[in-house]
mmCIF file of N, CA, C and O in Angstrom:
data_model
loop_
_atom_site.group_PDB
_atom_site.id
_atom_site.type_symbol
_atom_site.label_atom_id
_atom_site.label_comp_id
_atom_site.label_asym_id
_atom_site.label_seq_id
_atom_site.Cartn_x
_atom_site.Cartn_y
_atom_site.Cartn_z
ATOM 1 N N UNK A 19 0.343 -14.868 -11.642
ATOM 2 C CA UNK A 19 -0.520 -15.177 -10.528
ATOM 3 C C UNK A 19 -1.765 -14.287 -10.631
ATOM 4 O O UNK A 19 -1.602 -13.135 -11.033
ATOM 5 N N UNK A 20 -3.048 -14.733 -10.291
ATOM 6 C CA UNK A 20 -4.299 -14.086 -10.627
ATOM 7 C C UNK A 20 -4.664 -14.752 -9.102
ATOM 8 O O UNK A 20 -4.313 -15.790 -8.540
ATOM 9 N N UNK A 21 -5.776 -13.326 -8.627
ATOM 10 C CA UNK A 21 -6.437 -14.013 -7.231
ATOM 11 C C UNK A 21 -5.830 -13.333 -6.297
ATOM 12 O O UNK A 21 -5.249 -12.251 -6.376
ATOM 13 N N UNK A 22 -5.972 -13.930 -5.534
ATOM 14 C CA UNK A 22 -5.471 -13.191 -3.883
ATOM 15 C C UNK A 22 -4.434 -14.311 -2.847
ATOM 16 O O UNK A 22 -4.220 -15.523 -2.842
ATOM 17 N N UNK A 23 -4.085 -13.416 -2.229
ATOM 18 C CA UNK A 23 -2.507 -14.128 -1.902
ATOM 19 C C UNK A 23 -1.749 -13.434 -0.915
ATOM 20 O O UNK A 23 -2.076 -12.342 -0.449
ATOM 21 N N UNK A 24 -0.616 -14.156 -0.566
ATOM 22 C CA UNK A 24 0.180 -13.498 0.076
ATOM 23 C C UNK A 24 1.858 -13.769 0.008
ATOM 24 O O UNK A 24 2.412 -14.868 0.025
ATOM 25 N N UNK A 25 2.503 -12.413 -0.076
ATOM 26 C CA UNK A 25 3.766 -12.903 -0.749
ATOM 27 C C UNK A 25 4.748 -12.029 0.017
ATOM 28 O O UNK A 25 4.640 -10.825 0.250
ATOM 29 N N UNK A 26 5.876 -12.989 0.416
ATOM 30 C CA UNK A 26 6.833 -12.720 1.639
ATOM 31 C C UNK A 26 8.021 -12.496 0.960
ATOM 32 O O UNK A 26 8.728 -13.478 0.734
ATOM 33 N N UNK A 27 8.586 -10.776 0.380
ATOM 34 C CA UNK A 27 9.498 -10.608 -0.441
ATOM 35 C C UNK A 27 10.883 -10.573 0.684
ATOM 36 O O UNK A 27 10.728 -10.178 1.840
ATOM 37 N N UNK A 28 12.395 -11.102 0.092
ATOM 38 C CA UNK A 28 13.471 -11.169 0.505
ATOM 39 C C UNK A 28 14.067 -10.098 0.892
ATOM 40 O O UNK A 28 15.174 -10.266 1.404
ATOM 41 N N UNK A 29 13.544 -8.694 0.779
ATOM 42 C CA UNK A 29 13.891 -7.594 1.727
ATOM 43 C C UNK A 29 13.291 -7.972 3.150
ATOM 44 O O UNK A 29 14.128 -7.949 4.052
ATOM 45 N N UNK A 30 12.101 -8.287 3.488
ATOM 46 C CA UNK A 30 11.277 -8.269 4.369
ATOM 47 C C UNK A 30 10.006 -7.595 4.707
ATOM 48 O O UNK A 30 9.231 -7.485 5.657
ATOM 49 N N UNK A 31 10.162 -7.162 3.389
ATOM 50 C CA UNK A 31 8.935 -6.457 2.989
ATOM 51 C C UNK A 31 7.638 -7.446 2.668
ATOM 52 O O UNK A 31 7.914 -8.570 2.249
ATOM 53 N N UNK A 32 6.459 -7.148 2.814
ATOM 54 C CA UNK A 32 5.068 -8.408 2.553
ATOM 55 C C UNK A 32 3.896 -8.029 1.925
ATOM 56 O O UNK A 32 3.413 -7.063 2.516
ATOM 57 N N UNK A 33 3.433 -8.277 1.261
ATOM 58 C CA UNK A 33 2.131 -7.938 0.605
ATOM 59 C C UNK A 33 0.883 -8.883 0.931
ATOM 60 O O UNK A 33 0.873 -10.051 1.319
ATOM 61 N N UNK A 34 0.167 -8.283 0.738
ATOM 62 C CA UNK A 34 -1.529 -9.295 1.258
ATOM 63 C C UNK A 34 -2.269 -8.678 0.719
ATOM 64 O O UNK A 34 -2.648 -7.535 0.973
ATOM 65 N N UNK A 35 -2.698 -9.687 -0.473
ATOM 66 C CA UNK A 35 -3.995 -8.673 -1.222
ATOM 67 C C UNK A 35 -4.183 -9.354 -2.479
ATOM 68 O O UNK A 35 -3.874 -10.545 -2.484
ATOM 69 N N UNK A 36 -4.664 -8.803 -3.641
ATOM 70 C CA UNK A 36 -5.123 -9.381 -4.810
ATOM 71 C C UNK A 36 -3.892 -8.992 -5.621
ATOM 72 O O UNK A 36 -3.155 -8.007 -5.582
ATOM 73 N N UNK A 37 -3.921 -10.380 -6.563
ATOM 74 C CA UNK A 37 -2.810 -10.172 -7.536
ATOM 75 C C UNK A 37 -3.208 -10.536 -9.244
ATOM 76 O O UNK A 37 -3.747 -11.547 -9.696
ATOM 77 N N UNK A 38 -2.721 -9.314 -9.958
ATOM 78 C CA UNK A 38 -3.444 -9.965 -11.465
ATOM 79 C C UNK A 38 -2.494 -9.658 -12.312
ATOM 80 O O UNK A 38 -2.101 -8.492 -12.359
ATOM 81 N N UNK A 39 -2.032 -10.483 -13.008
ATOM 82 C CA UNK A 39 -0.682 -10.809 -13.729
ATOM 83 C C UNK A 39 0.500 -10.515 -12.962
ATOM 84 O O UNK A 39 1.343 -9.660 -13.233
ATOM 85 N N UNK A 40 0.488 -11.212 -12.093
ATOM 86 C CA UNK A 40 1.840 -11.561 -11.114
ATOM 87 C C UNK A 40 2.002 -10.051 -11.081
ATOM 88 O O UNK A 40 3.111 -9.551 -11.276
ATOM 89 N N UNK A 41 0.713 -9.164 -10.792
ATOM 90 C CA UNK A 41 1.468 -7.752 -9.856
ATOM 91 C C UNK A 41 0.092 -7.893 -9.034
ATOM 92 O O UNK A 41 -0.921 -8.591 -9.078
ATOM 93 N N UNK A 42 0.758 -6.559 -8.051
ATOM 94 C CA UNK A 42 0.101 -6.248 -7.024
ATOM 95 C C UNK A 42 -1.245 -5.406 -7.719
ATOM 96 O O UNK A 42 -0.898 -4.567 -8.550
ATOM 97 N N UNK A 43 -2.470 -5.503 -7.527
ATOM 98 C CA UNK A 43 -3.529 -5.494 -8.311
ATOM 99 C C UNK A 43 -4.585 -5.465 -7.599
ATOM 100 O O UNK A 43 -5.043 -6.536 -7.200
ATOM 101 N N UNK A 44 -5.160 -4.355 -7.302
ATOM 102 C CA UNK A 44 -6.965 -4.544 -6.358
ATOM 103 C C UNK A 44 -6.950 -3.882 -5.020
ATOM 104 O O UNK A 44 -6.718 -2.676 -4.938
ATOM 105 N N UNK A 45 -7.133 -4.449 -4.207
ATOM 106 C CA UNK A 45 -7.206 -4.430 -2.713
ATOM 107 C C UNK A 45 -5.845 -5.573 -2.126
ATOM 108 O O UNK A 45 -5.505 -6.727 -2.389
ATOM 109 N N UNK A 46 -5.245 -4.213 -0.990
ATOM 110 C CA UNK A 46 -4.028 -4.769 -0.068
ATOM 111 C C UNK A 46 -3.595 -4.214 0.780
ATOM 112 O O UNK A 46 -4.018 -3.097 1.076
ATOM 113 N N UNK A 47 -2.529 -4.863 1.502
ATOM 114 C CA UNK A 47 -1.971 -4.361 2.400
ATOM 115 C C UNK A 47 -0.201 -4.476 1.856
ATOM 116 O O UNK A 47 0.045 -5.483 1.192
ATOM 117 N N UNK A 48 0.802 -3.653 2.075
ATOM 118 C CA UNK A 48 1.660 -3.630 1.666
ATOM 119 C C UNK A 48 2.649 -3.362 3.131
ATOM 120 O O UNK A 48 2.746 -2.206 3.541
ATOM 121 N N UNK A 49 3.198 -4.237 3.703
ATOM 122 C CA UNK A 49 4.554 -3.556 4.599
ATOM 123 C C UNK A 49 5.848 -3.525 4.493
ATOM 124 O O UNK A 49 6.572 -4.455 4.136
ATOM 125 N N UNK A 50 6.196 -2.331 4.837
ATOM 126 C CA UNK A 50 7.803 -2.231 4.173
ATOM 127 C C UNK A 50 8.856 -2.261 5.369
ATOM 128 O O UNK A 50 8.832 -1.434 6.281
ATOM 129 N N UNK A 51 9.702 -3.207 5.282
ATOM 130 C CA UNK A 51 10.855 -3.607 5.232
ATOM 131 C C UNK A 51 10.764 -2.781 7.066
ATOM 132 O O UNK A 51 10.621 -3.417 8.110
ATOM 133 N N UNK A 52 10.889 -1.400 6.949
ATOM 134 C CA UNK A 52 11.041 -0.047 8.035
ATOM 135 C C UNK A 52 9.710 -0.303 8.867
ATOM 136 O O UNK A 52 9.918 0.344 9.893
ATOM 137 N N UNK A 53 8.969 -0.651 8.939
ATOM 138 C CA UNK A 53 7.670 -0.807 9.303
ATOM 139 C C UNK A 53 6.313 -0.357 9.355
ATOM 140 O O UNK A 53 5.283 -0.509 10.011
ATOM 141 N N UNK A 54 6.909 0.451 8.069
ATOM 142 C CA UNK A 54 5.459 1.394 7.414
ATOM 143 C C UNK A 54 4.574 0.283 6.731
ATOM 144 O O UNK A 54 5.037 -0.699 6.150
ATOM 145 N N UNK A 55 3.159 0.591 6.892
ATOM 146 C CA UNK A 55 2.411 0.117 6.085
ATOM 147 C C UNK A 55 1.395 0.835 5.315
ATOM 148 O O UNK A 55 0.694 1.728 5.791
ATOM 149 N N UNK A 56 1.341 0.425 4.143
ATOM 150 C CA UNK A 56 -0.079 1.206 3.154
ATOM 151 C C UNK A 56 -1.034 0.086 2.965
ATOM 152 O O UNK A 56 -0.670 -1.041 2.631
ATOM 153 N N UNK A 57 -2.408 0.466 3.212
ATOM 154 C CA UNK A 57 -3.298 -0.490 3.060
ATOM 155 C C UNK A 57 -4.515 0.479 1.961
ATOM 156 O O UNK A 57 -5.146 1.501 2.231
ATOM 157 N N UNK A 58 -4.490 -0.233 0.866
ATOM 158 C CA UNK A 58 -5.631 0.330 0.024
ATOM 159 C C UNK A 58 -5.464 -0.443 -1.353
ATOM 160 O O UNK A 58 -5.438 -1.657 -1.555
ATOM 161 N N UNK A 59 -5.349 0.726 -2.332
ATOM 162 C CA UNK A 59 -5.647 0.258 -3.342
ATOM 163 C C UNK A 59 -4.414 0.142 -4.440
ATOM 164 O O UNK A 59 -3.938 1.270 -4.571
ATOM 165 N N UNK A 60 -3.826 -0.683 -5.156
ATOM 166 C CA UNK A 60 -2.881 -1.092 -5.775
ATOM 167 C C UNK A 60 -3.548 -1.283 -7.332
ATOM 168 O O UNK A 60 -4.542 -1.950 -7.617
ATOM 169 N N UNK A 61 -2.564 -0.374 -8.381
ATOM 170 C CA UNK A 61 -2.622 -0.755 -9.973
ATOM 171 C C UNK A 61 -1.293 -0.788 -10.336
ATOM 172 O O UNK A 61 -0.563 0.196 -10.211
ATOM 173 N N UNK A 62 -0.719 -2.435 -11.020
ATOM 174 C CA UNK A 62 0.221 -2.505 -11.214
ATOM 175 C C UNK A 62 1.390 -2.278 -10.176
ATOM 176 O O UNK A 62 2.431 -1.624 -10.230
ATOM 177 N N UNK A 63 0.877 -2.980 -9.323
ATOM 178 C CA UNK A 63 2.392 -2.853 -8.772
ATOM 179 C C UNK A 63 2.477 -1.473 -7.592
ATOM 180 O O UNK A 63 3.250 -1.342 -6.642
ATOM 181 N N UNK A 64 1.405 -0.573 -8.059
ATOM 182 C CA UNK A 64 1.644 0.840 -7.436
ATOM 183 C C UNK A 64 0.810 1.138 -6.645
ATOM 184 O O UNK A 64 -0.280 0.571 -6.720
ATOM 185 N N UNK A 65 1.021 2.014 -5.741
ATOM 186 C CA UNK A 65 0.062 2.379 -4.758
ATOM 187 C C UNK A 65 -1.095 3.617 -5.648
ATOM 188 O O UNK A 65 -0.794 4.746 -6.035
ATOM 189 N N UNK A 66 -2.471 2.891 -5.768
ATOM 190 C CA UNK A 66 -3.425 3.688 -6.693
ATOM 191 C C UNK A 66 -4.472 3.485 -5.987
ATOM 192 O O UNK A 66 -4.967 2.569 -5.331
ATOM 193 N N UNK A 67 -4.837 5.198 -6.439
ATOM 194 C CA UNK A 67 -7.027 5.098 -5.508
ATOM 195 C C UNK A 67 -6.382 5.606 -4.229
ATOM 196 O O UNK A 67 -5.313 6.127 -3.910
ATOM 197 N N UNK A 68 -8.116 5.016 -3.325
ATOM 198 C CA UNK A 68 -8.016 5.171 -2.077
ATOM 199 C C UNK A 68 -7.346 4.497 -1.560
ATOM 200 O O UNK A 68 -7.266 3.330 -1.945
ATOM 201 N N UNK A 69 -6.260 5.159 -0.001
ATOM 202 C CA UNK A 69 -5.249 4.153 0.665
ATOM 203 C C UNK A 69 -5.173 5.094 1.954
ATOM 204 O O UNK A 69 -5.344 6.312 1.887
ATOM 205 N N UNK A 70 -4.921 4.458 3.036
ATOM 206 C CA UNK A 70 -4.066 4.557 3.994
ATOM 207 C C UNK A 70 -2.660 4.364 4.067
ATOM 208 O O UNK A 70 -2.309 3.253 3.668
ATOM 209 N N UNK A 71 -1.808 5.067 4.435
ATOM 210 C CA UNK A 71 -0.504 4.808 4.809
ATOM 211 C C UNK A 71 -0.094 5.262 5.992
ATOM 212 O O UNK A 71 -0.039 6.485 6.116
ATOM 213 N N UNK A 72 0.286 4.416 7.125
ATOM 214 C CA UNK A 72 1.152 4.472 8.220
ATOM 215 C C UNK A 72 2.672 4.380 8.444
ATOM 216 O O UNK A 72 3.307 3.375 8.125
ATOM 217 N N UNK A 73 3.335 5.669 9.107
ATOM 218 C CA UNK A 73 4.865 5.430 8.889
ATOM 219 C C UNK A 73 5.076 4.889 10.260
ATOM 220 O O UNK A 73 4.231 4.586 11.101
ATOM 221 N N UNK A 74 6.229 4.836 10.307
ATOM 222 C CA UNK A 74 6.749 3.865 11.483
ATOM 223 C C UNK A 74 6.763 4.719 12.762
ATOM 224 O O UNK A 74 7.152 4.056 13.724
ATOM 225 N N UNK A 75 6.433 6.084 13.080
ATOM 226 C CA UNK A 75 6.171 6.217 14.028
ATOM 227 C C UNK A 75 4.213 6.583 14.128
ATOM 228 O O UNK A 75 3.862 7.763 14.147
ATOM 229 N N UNK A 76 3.459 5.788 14.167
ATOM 230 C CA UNK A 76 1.642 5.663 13.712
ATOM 231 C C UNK A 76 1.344 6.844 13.124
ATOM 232 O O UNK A 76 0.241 7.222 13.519
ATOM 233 N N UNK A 77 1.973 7.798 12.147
ATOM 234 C CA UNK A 77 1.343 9.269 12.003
ATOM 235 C C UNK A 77 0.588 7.961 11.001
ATOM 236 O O UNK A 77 1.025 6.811 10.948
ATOM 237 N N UNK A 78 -0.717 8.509 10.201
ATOM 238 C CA UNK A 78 -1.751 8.100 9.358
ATOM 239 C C UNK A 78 -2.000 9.130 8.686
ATOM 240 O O UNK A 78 -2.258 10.282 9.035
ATOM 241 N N UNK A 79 -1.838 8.287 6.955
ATOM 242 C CA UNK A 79 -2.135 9.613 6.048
ATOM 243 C C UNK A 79 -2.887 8.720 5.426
ATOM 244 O O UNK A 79 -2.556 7.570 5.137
ATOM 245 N N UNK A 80 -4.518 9.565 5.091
ATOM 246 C CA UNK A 80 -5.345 8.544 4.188
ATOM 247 C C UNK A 80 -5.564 9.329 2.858
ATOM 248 O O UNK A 80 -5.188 10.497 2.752
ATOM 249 N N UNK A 81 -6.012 8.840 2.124
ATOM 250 C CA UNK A 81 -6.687 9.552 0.941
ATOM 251 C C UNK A 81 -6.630 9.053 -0.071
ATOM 252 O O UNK A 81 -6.696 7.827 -0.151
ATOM 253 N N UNK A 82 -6.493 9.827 -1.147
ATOM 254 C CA UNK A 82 -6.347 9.077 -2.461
ATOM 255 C C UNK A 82 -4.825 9.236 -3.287
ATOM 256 O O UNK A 82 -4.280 10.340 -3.299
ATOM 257 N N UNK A 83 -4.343 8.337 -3.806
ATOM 258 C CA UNK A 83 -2.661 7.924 -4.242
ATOM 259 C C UNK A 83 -2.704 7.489 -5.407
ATOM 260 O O UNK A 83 -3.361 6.539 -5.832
ATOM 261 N N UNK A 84 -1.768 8.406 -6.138
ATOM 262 C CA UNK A 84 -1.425 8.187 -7.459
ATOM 263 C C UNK A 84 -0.052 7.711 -7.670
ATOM 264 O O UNK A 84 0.898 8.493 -7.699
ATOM 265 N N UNK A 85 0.069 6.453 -7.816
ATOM 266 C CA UNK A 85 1.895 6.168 -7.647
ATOM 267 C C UNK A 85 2.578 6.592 -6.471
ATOM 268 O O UNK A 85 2.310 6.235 -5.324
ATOM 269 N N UNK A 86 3.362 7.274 -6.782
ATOM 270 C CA UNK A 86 4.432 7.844 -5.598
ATOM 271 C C UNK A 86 3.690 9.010 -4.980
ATOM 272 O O UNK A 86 4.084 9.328 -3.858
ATOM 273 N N UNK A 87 2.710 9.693 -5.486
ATOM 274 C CA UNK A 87 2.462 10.657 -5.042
ATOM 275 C C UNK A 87 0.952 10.534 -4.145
ATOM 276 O O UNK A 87 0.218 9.547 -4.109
ATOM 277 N N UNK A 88 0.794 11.581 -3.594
ATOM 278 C CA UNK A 88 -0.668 11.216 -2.646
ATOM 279 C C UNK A 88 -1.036 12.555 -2.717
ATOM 280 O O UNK A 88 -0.327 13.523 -2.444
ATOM 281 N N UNK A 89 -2.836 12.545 -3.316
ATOM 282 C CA UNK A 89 -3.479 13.581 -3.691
ATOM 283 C C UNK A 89 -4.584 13.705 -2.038
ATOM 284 O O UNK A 89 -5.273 12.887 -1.428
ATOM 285 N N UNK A 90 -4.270 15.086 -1.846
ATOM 286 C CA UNK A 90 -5.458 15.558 -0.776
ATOM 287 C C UNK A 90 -5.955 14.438 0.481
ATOM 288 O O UNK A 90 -7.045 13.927 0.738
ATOM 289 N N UNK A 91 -4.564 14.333 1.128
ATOM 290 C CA UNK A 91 -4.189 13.521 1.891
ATOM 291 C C UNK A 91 -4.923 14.148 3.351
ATOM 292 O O UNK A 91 -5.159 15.355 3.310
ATOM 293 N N UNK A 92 -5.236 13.541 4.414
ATOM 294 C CA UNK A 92 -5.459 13.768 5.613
ATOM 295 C C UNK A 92 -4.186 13.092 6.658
ATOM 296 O O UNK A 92 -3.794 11.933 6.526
ATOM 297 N N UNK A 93 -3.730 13.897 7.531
ATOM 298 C CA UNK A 93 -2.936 13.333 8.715
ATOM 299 C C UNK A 93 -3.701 13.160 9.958
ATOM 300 O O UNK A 93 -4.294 14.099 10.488
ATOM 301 N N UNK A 94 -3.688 11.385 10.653
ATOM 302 C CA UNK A 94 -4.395 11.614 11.513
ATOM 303 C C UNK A 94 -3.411 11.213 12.685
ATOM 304 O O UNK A 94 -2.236 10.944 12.435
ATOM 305 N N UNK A 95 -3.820 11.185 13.722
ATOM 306 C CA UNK A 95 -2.098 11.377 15.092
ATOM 307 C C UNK A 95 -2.946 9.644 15.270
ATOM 308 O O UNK A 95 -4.174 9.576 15.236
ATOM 309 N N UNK A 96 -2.467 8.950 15.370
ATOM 310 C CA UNK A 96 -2.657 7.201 16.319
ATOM 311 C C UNK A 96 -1.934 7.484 17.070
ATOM 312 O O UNK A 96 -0.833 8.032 17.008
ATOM 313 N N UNK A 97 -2.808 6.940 18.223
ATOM 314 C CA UNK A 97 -2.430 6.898 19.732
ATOM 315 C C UNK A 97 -2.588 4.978 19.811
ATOM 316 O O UNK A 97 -2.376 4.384 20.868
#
């Protein structure tokens, strides 16, 4: 799959965003299953670049994400 899309995985997890060779690829939004969401930037499948991530109780961590890991992150409180 190439382009942009949206894809409703059987955990209940969802993606919305660009896809290039049937992965997650570009600009998205990703929600998981628990009701966290990361919205940014995706290479291969992974959370890469600039991103936001929200956990399920609104803490907000933005910055920049390398895979699993998140470089020089900010926490912001959502009200």
């Amino acid at each position: 799959m190439h382009g942009s899309g949206t894809l409703q995985l059987s955990s209940g997890a969802r993606y919305e965003g660009e896809f290039k060779d049937n992965m997650f690829h570009g600009t998205g939004t990703y929600t998981f299953p628990n009701g966290c969401i990361y919205n940014g930037q995706f290479c291969k499948n992974r959370l890469e670049g600039d991103g936001a991530f929200t956990d399920a109780q609104g803490l907000v961590w933005t910055g920049k994400f390398n895979g699993e890991t998140a470089w020089g992150l900010k926490l912001q409180q959502s009200f």
